[in-house]
């Protein structure tokens, strides 16, 4: 479904309807040849070297959060899940629009929250496949939010286009927006239309925001339950997080393994779904045209036939040589095949750097009466947030 015969499977209609608001022209929602053109045009934006160039922006966002936490009363309880959501939005803002978003960042963030609140609500009308003209609760609000986004983003694009037209190549801001505006389809040399640039900015903001925040929040939660791993990550951060940025991610191997293990136990996208364009047979199962198929990484990642002690938090699974022994399709936090996540390196780098920085600076302890439970709402989030006590790092 995802690899050998992926052409026969499309994003299913429920997912398309829910995710389509404003994203219809972007990579996540496009299908067929429109998807192919976008994927090859956008690939260089997420190449290893480009992603590595965002290291400083990611650490700057982590430092901003640290400064805010340092000004808290010692032992204050904060919702770390909400803080991570704010942080990942800041990282996207810094890496997409490095010269600022031009308008009020708080208003932009509030609109972002509204947007996720609206698209995260899967109504009964969506599930029964009611046509689009049937009014849905919250749709009007969503349309207003989208109109606001489009206005802000179009203004940013217009300003940047003028700047790129008038300044020499070397003076262009080094960010995803410049790359998007300069991206050319390698096959035809065609740039993206305004609608495509705007839809992909919204796509990166939506696809890269809550997903990465969840990965980070679950990593913090799991570390808070494992003092030995907390100490190992802290020691690694002390040794590596200063000076030389070259190869930093490779040197933060333990921290990265913690993030990968968190994505195993709590995959941000707990289930992937598709519908069959034509009848097919998968193993011994016959599928009719239009069948809805769900692959659930959450289940695969905890399957007893695929993992030893699957419910145990054990980041060593993702360290050499054990990592090479993980069966190819047992671990799918970023999907597989041609539609695999384009931002996976970006997300892993971001979560690893930020986790290292926060663990280096703070003792983060789960609030005494907190009950943590996963809830799937687009991404897999702690149902009631992640209340944690934040203390400056103890000297012991
Ligand atoms: C830990 C964080 C993330 C996780 C777990 C994640 C997960 C996924 C998954 C599972 C898919 C495939 C969906 C499917 O096949 O139905 C996907 C696709 C996608 N992701 Fe991510 N993602 C993350 C972060 C990001 C980031 C940071 C960005 C961009 C800045 C991003 C952009 C995209 C896009 C554009 C697609 C669609 C790719 C295509 O269809 O060609 N993701 N993601």
mmCIF file of N, CA, C and O in Angstrom, residues 208-275:
data_model
loop_
_atom_site.group_PDB
_atom_site.id
_atom_site.type_symbol
_atom_site.label_atom_id
_atom_site.label_comp_id
_atom_site.label_asym_id
_atom_site.label_seq_id
_atom_site.Cartn_x
_atom_site.Cartn_y
_atom_site.Cartn_z
ATOM 1 N N UNK A 208 4.334 20.298 10.467
ATOM 2 C CA UNK A 208 5.566 20.241 11.250
ATOM 3 C C UNK A 208 5.457 20.768 12.663
ATOM 4 O O UNK A 208 6.438 20.763 13.412
ATOM 5 N N UNK A 209 4.285 21.165 13.068
ATOM 6 C CA UNK A 209 4.112 21.920 14.288
ATOM 7 C C UNK A 209 3.731 20.975 15.438
ATOM 8 O O UNK A 209 4.554 20.641 16.290
ATOM 9 N N UNK A 210 2.493 20.499 15.406
ATOM 10 C CA UNK A 210 2.016 19.621 16.490
ATOM 11 C C UNK A 210 2.757 18.273 16.513
ATOM 12 O O UNK A 210 3.001 17.728 17.582
ATOM 13 N N UNK A 211 3.093 17.767 15.314
ATOM 14 C CA UNK A 211 3.773 16.473 15.259
ATOM 15 C C UNK A 211 5.106 16.522 16.015
ATOM 16 O O UNK A 211 5.382 15.661 16.846
ATOM 17 N N UNK A 212 5.897 17.552 15.728
ATOM 18 C CA UNK A 212 7.216 17.643 16.366
ATOM 19 C C UNK A 212 7.045 17.973 17.851
ATOM 20 O O UNK A 212 7.792 17.465 18.703
ATOM 21 N N UNK A 213 6.022 18.799 18.163
ATOM 22 C CA UNK A 213 5.772 19.134 19.570
ATOM 23 C C UNK A 213 5.421 17.866 20.354
ATOM 24 O O UNK A 213 5.882 17.676 21.483
ATOM 25 N N UNK A 214 4.620 16.976 19.771
ATOM 26 C CA UNK A 214 4.262 15.738 20.474
ATOM 27 C C UNK A 214 5.505 14.892 20.722
ATOM 28 O O UNK A 214 5.703 14.365 21.821
ATOM 29 N N UNK A 215 6.338 14.767 19.675
ATOM 30 C CA UNK A 215 7.548 13.941 19.832
ATOM 31 C C UNK A 215 8.403 14.475 20.978
ATOM 32 O O UNK A 215 8.933 13.719 21.805
ATOM 33 N N UNK A 216 8.504 15.776 21.044
ATOM 34 C CA UNK A 216 9.326 16.401 22.072
ATOM 35 C C UNK A 216 8.700 16.222 23.457
ATOM 36 O O UNK A 216 9.382 15.853 24.424
ATOM 37 N N UNK A 217 7.391 16.442 23.545
ATOM 38 C CA UNK A 217 6.722 16.329 24.838
ATOM 39 C C UNK A 217 6.812 14.887 25.375
ATOM 40 O O UNK A 217 7.121 14.675 26.550
ATOM 41 N N UNK A 218 6.586 13.902 24.482
ATOM 42 C CA UNK A 218 6.685 12.509 24.965
ATOM 43 C C UNK A 218 8.123 12.170 25.345
ATOM 44 O O UNK A 218 8.349 11.399 26.284
ATOM 45 N N UNK A 219 9.089 12.755 24.661
ATOM 46 C CA UNK A 219 10.495 12.484 25.024
ATOM 47 C C UNK A 219 10.768 13.006 26.431
ATOM 48 O O UNK A 219 11.393 12.318 27.257
ATOM 49 N N UNK A 220 10.276 14.216 26.718
ATOM 50 C CA UNK A 220 10.487 14.797 28.052
ATOM 51 C C UNK A 220 9.780 13.924 29.098
ATOM 52 O O UNK A 220 10.341 13.599 30.151
ATOM 53 N N UNK A 221 8.556 13.522 28.796
ATOM 54 C CA UNK A 221 7.803 12.683 29.740
ATOM 55 C C UNK A 221 8.563 11.381 30.044
ATOM 56 O O UNK A 221 8.766 11.018 31.210
ATOM 57 N N UNK A 222 8.997 10.706 28.985
ATOM 58 C CA UNK A 222 9.667 9.413 29.188
ATOM 59 C C UNK A 222 10.965 9.595 29.972
ATOM 60 O O UNK A 222 11.278 8.803 30.867
ATOM 61 N N UNK A 223 11.700 10.664 29.663
ATOM 62 C CA UNK A 223 12.944 10.899 30.410
ATOM 63 C C UNK A 223 12.650 11.174 31.881
ATOM 64 O O UNK A 223 13.398 10.747 32.765
ATOM 65 N N UNK A 224 11.527 11.867 32.142
ATOM 66 C CA UNK A 224 11.212 12.193 33.536
ATOM 67 C C UNK A 224 10.927 10.919 34.343
ATOM 68 O O UNK A 224 11.013 10.919 35.563
ATOM 69 N N UNK A 225 10.590 9.837 33.628
ATOM 70 C CA UNK A 225 10.319 8.566 34.305
ATOM 71 C C UNK A 225 11.567 7.685 34.375
ATOM 72 O O UNK A 225 11.506 6.558 34.857
ATOM 73 N N UNK A 226 12.675 8.171 33.837
ATOM 74 C CA UNK A 226 13.870 7.331 33.768
ATOM 75 C C UNK A 226 15.112 8.131 34.160
ATOM 76 O O UNK A 226 15.853 8.623 33.295
ATOM 77 N N UNK A 227 15.361 8.282 35.477
ATOM 78 C CA UNK A 227 16.523 9.085 35.900
ATOM 79 C C UNK A 227 17.846 8.684 35.241
ATOM 80 O O UNK A 227 18.629 9.573 34.874
ATOM 81 N N UNK A 228 18.114 7.375 35.024
ATOM 82 C CA UNK A 228 19.412 7.061 34.391
ATOM 83 C C UNK A 228 19.530 7.653 32.991
ATOM 84 O O UNK A 228 20.585 8.167 32.608
ATOM 85 N N UNK A 229 18.435 7.626 32.201
ATOM 86 C CA UNK A 229 18.500 8.184 30.857
ATOM 87 C C UNK A 229 18.548 9.706 30.907
ATOM 88 O O UNK A 229 19.191 10.347 30.071
ATOM 89 N N UNK A 230 17.869 10.291 31.886
ATOM 90 C CA UNK A 230 17.946 11.756 32.055
ATOM 91 C C UNK A 230 19.418 12.140 32.243
ATOM 92 O O UNK A 230 19.931 13.080 31.610
ATOM 93 N N UNK A 231 20.088 11.399 33.086
ATOM 94 C CA UNK A 231 21.491 11.713 33.379
ATOM 95 C C UNK A 231 22.369 11.507 32.140
ATOM 96 O O UNK A 231 23.285 12.295 31.863
ATOM 97 N N UNK A 232 22.081 10.469 31.355
ATOM 98 C CA UNK A 232 22.910 10.208 30.163
ATOM 99 C C UNK A 232 22.736 11.323 29.128
ATOM 100 O O UNK A 232 23.697 11.768 28.511
ATOM 101 N N UNK A 233 21.474 11.747 28.948
ATOM 102 C CA UNK A 233 21.221 12.821 27.969
ATOM 103 C C UNK A 233 21.896 14.103 28.437
ATOM 104 O O UNK A 233 22.518 14.836 27.658
ATOM 105 N N UNK A 234 21.824 14.367 29.740
ATOM 106 C CA UNK A 234 22.439 15.589 30.270
ATOM 107 C C UNK A 234 23.961 15.560 30.077
ATOM 108 O O UNK A 234 24.560 16.562 29.660
ATOM 109 N N UNK A 235 24.556 14.417 30.348
ATOM 110 C CA UNK A 235 26.016 14.324 30.184
ATOM 111 C C UNK A 235 26.394 14.545 28.717
ATOM 112 O O UNK A 235 27.378 15.236 28.403
ATOM 113 N N UNK A 236 25.597 13.978 27.816
ATOM 114 C CA UNK A 236 25.888 14.146 26.391
ATOM 115 C C UNK A 236 25.747 15.627 25.996
ATOM 116 O O UNK A 236 26.569 16.169 25.257
ATOM 117 N N UNK A 237 24.683 16.271 26.502
ATOM 118 C CA UNK A 237 24.474 17.689 26.177
ATOM 119 C C UNK A 237 25.637 18.523 26.697
ATOM 120 O O UNK A 237 26.150 19.413 26.000
ATOM 121 N N UNK A 238 26.097 18.236 27.925
ATOM 122 C CA UNK A 238 27.234 18.978 28.489
ATOM 123 C C UNK A 238 28.474 18.818 27.611
ATOM 124 O O UNK A 238 29.238 19.757 27.400
ATOM 125 N N UNK A 239 28.657 17.608 27.105
ATOM 126 C CA UNK A 239 29.873 17.352 26.322
ATOM 127 C C UNK A 239 29.798 17.963 24.919
ATOM 128 O O UNK A 239 30.820 18.361 24.355
ATOM 129 N N UNK A 240 28.605 18.025 24.327
ATOM 130 C CA UNK A 240 28.520 18.342 22.895
ATOM 131 C C UNK A 240 27.909 19.697 22.528
ATOM 132 O O UNK A 240 28.161 20.212 21.447
ATOM 133 N N UNK A 241 27.052 20.231 23.433
ATOM 134 C CA UNK A 241 26.260 21.391 23.007
ATOM 135 C C UNK A 241 26.981 22.724 23.115
ATOM 136 O O UNK A 241 26.431 23.682 23.622
ATOM 137 N N UNK A 242 28.189 22.776 22.722
ATOM 138 C CA UNK A 242 28.838 24.084 22.712
ATOM 139 C C UNK A 242 29.809 24.088 21.534
ATOM 140 O O UNK A 242 30.233 23.047 21.050
ATOM 141 N N UNK A 243 30.074 25.284 21.060
ATOM 142 C CA UNK A 243 31.058 25.416 19.980
ATOM 143 C C UNK A 243 30.624 24.781 18.672
ATOM 144 O O UNK A 243 29.536 25.063 18.159
ATOM 145 N N UNK A 244 31.448 23.884 18.204
ATOM 146 C CA UNK A 244 31.352 23.348 16.865
ATOM 147 C C UNK A 244 29.976 22.746 16.540
ATOM 148 O O UNK A 244 29.494 21.854 17.214
ATOM 149 N N UNK A 245 29.366 23.285 15.466
ATOM 150 C CA UNK A 245 28.050 22.783 15.049
ATOM 151 C C UNK A 245 28.158 21.623 14.057
ATOM 152 O O UNK A 245 27.173 20.945 13.797
ATOM 153 N N UNK A 246 29.382 21.444 13.496
ATOM 154 C CA UNK A 246 29.541 20.393 12.483
ATOM 155 C C UNK A 246 29.318 19.021 13.088
ATOM 156 O O UNK A 246 29.926 18.670 14.091
ATOM 157 N N UNK A 247 28.433 18.249 12.491
ATOM 158 C CA UNK A 247 28.205 16.881 12.956
ATOM 159 C C UNK A 247 27.564 16.807 14.328
ATOM 160 O O UNK A 247 27.596 15.767 14.974
ATOM 161 N N UNK A 248 26.959 17.925 14.772
ATOM 162 C CA UNK A 248 26.397 17.945 16.130
ATOM 163 C C UNK A 248 25.339 16.851 16.324
ATOM 164 O O UNK A 248 25.314 16.161 17.344
ATOM 165 N N UNK A 249 24.496 16.697 15.340
ATOM 166 C CA UNK A 249 23.400 15.738 15.493
ATOM 167 C C UNK A 249 23.939 14.315 15.674
ATOM 168 O O UNK A 249 23.438 13.552 16.501
ATOM 169 N N UNK A 250 24.982 13.981 14.923
ATOM 170 C CA UNK A 250 25.571 12.638 15.046
ATOM 171 C C UNK A 250 26.164 12.464 16.440
ATOM 172 O O UNK A 250 26.115 11.402 17.032
ATOM 173 N N UNK A 251 26.722 13.579 16.970
ATOM 174 C CA UNK A 251 27.339 13.475 18.299
ATOM 175 C C UNK A 251 26.300 13.394 19.416
ATOM 176 O O UNK A 251 26.585 12.921 20.503
ATOM 177 N N UNK A 252 25.067 13.858 19.139
ATOM 178 C CA UNK A 252 24.000 13.747 20.149
ATOM 179 C C UNK A 252 23.245 12.419 19.956
ATOM 180 O O UNK A 252 22.007 12.379 19.943
ATOM 181 N N UNK A 253 24.011 11.344 19.826
ATOM 182 C CA UNK A 253 23.407 10.060 19.436
ATOM 183 C C UNK A 253 22.432 9.526 20.484
ATOM 184 O O UNK A 253 21.377 8.971 20.149
ATOM 185 N N UNK A 254 22.765 9.682 21.771
ATOM 186 C CA UNK A 254 21.881 9.139 22.821
ATOM 187 C C UNK A 254 20.576 9.925 22.853
ATOM 188 O O UNK A 254 19.493 9.358 22.969
ATOM 189 N N UNK A 255 20.698 11.247 22.728
ATOM 190 C CA UNK A 255 19.502 12.104 22.768
ATOM 191 C C UNK A 255 18.594 11.764 21.594
ATOM 192 O O UNK A 255 17.378 11.636 21.736
ATOM 193 N N UNK A 256 19.201 11.597 20.435
ATOM 194 C CA UNK A 256 18.406 11.257 19.257
ATOM 195 C C UNK A 256 17.725 9.897 19.437
ATOM 196 O O UNK A 256 16.563 9.713 19.067
ATOM 197 N N UNK A 257 18.437 8.956 20.053
ATOM 198 C CA UNK A 257 17.839 7.629 20.290
ATOM 199 C C UNK A 257 16.634 7.744 21.226
ATOM 200 O O UNK A 257 15.638 7.029 21.078
ATOM 201 N N UNK A 258 16.702 8.677 22.186
ATOM 202 C CA UNK A 258 15.563 8.890 23.091
ATOM 203 C C UNK A 258 14.362 9.392 22.281
ATOM 204 O O UNK A 258 13.233 8.919 22.443
ATOM 205 N N UNK A 259 14.609 10.335 21.370
ATOM 206 C CA UNK A 259 13.510 10.878 20.553
ATOM 207 C C UNK A 259 12.921 9.757 19.677
ATOM 208 O O UNK A 259 11.700 9.614 19.559
ATOM 209 N N UNK A 260 13.787 8.934 19.093
ATOM 210 C CA UNK A 260 13.284 7.863 18.228
ATOM 211 C C UNK A 260 12.477 6.842 19.025
ATOM 212 O O UNK A 260 11.463 6.330 18.557
ATOM 213 N N UNK A 261 12.929 6.588 20.260
ATOM 214 C CA UNK A 261 12.191 5.649 21.109
ATOM 215 C C UNK A 261 10.850 6.262 21.536
ATOM 216 O O UNK A 261 9.830 5.559 21.617
ATOM 217 N N UNK A 262 10.836 7.577 21.783
ATOM 218 C CA UNK A 262 9.564 8.236 22.124
ATOM 219 C C UNK A 262 8.607 8.139 20.940
ATOM 220 O O UNK A 262 7.408 7.897 21.109
ATOM 221 N N UNK A 263 9.149 8.278 19.724
ATOM 222 C CA UNK A 263 8.304 8.170 18.527
ATOM 223 C C UNK A 263 7.836 6.727 18.297
ATOM 224 O O UNK A 263 6.866 6.485 17.598
ATOM 225 N N UNK A 264 8.555 5.774 18.862
ATOM 226 C CA UNK A 264 8.074 4.385 18.791
ATOM 227 C C UNK A 264 6.892 4.207 19.741
ATOM 228 O O UNK A 264 5.819 3.745 19.350
ATOM 229 N N UNK A 265 7.081 4.606 20.984
ATOM 230 C CA UNK A 265 6.024 4.373 21.980
ATOM 231 C C UNK A 265 4.816 5.276 21.759
ATOM 232 O O UNK A 265 3.681 4.880 22.007
ATOM 233 N N UNK A 266 5.067 6.502 21.316
ATOM 234 C CA UNK A 266 3.975 7.460 21.095
ATOM 235 C C UNK A 266 4.141 8.122 19.723
ATOM 236 O O UNK A 266 4.511 9.298 19.646
ATOM 237 N N UNK A 267 3.901 7.350 18.649
ATOM 238 C CA UNK A 267 4.086 7.966 17.320
ATOM 239 C C UNK A 267 3.119 9.128 17.124
ATOM 240 O O UNK A 267 1.909 8.970 17.326
ATOM 241 N N UNK A 268 3.634 10.292 16.734
ATOM 242 C CA UNK A 268 2.774 11.483 16.592
ATOM 243 C C UNK A 268 1.612 11.195 15.648
ATOM 244 O O UNK A 268 0.495 11.638 15.869
ATOM 245 N N UNK A 269 1.908 10.490 14.551
ATOM 246 C CA UNK A 269 0.829 10.080 13.646
ATOM 247 C C UNK A 269 0.587 8.598 13.960
ATOM 248 O O UNK A 269 1.313 7.719 13.483
ATOM 249 N N UNK A 270 -0.438 8.337 14.769
ATOM 250 C CA UNK A 270 -0.643 6.976 15.277
ATOM 251 C C UNK A 270 -1.229 6.057 14.219
ATOM 252 O O UNK A 270 -1.125 4.835 14.324
ATOM 253 N N UNK A 271 -1.853 6.622 13.195
ATOM 254 C CA UNK A 271 -2.447 5.792 12.142
ATOM 255 C C UNK A 271 -2.374 6.520 10.801
ATOM 256 O O UNK A 271 -2.588 7.727 10.730
ATOM 257 N N UNK A 272 -2.029 5.758 9.744
ATOM 258 C CA UNK A 272 -2.014 6.303 8.373
ATOM 259 C C UNK A 272 -3.171 5.657 7.631
ATOM 260 O O UNK A 272 -3.409 4.472 7.804
ATOM 261 N N UNK A 273 -3.867 6.406 6.809
ATOM 262 C CA UNK A 273 -4.975 5.768 6.104
ATOM 263 C C UNK A 273 -4.962 6.104 4.619
ATOM 264 O O UNK A 273 -4.437 7.146 4.207
ATOM 265 N N UNK A 274 -5.515 5.192 3.840
ATOM 266 C CA UNK A 274 -5.593 5.347 2.386
ATOM 267 C C UNK A 274 -6.890 4.714 1.892
ATOM 268 O O UNK A 274 -7.460 3.869 2.566
ATOM 269 N N UNK A 275 -7.301 5.103 0.677
ATOM 270 C CA UNK A 275 -8.373 4.333 0.064
ATOM 271 C C UNK A 275 -7.855 3.757 -1.251
ATOM 272 O O UNK A 275 -7.008 4.363 -1.918
#
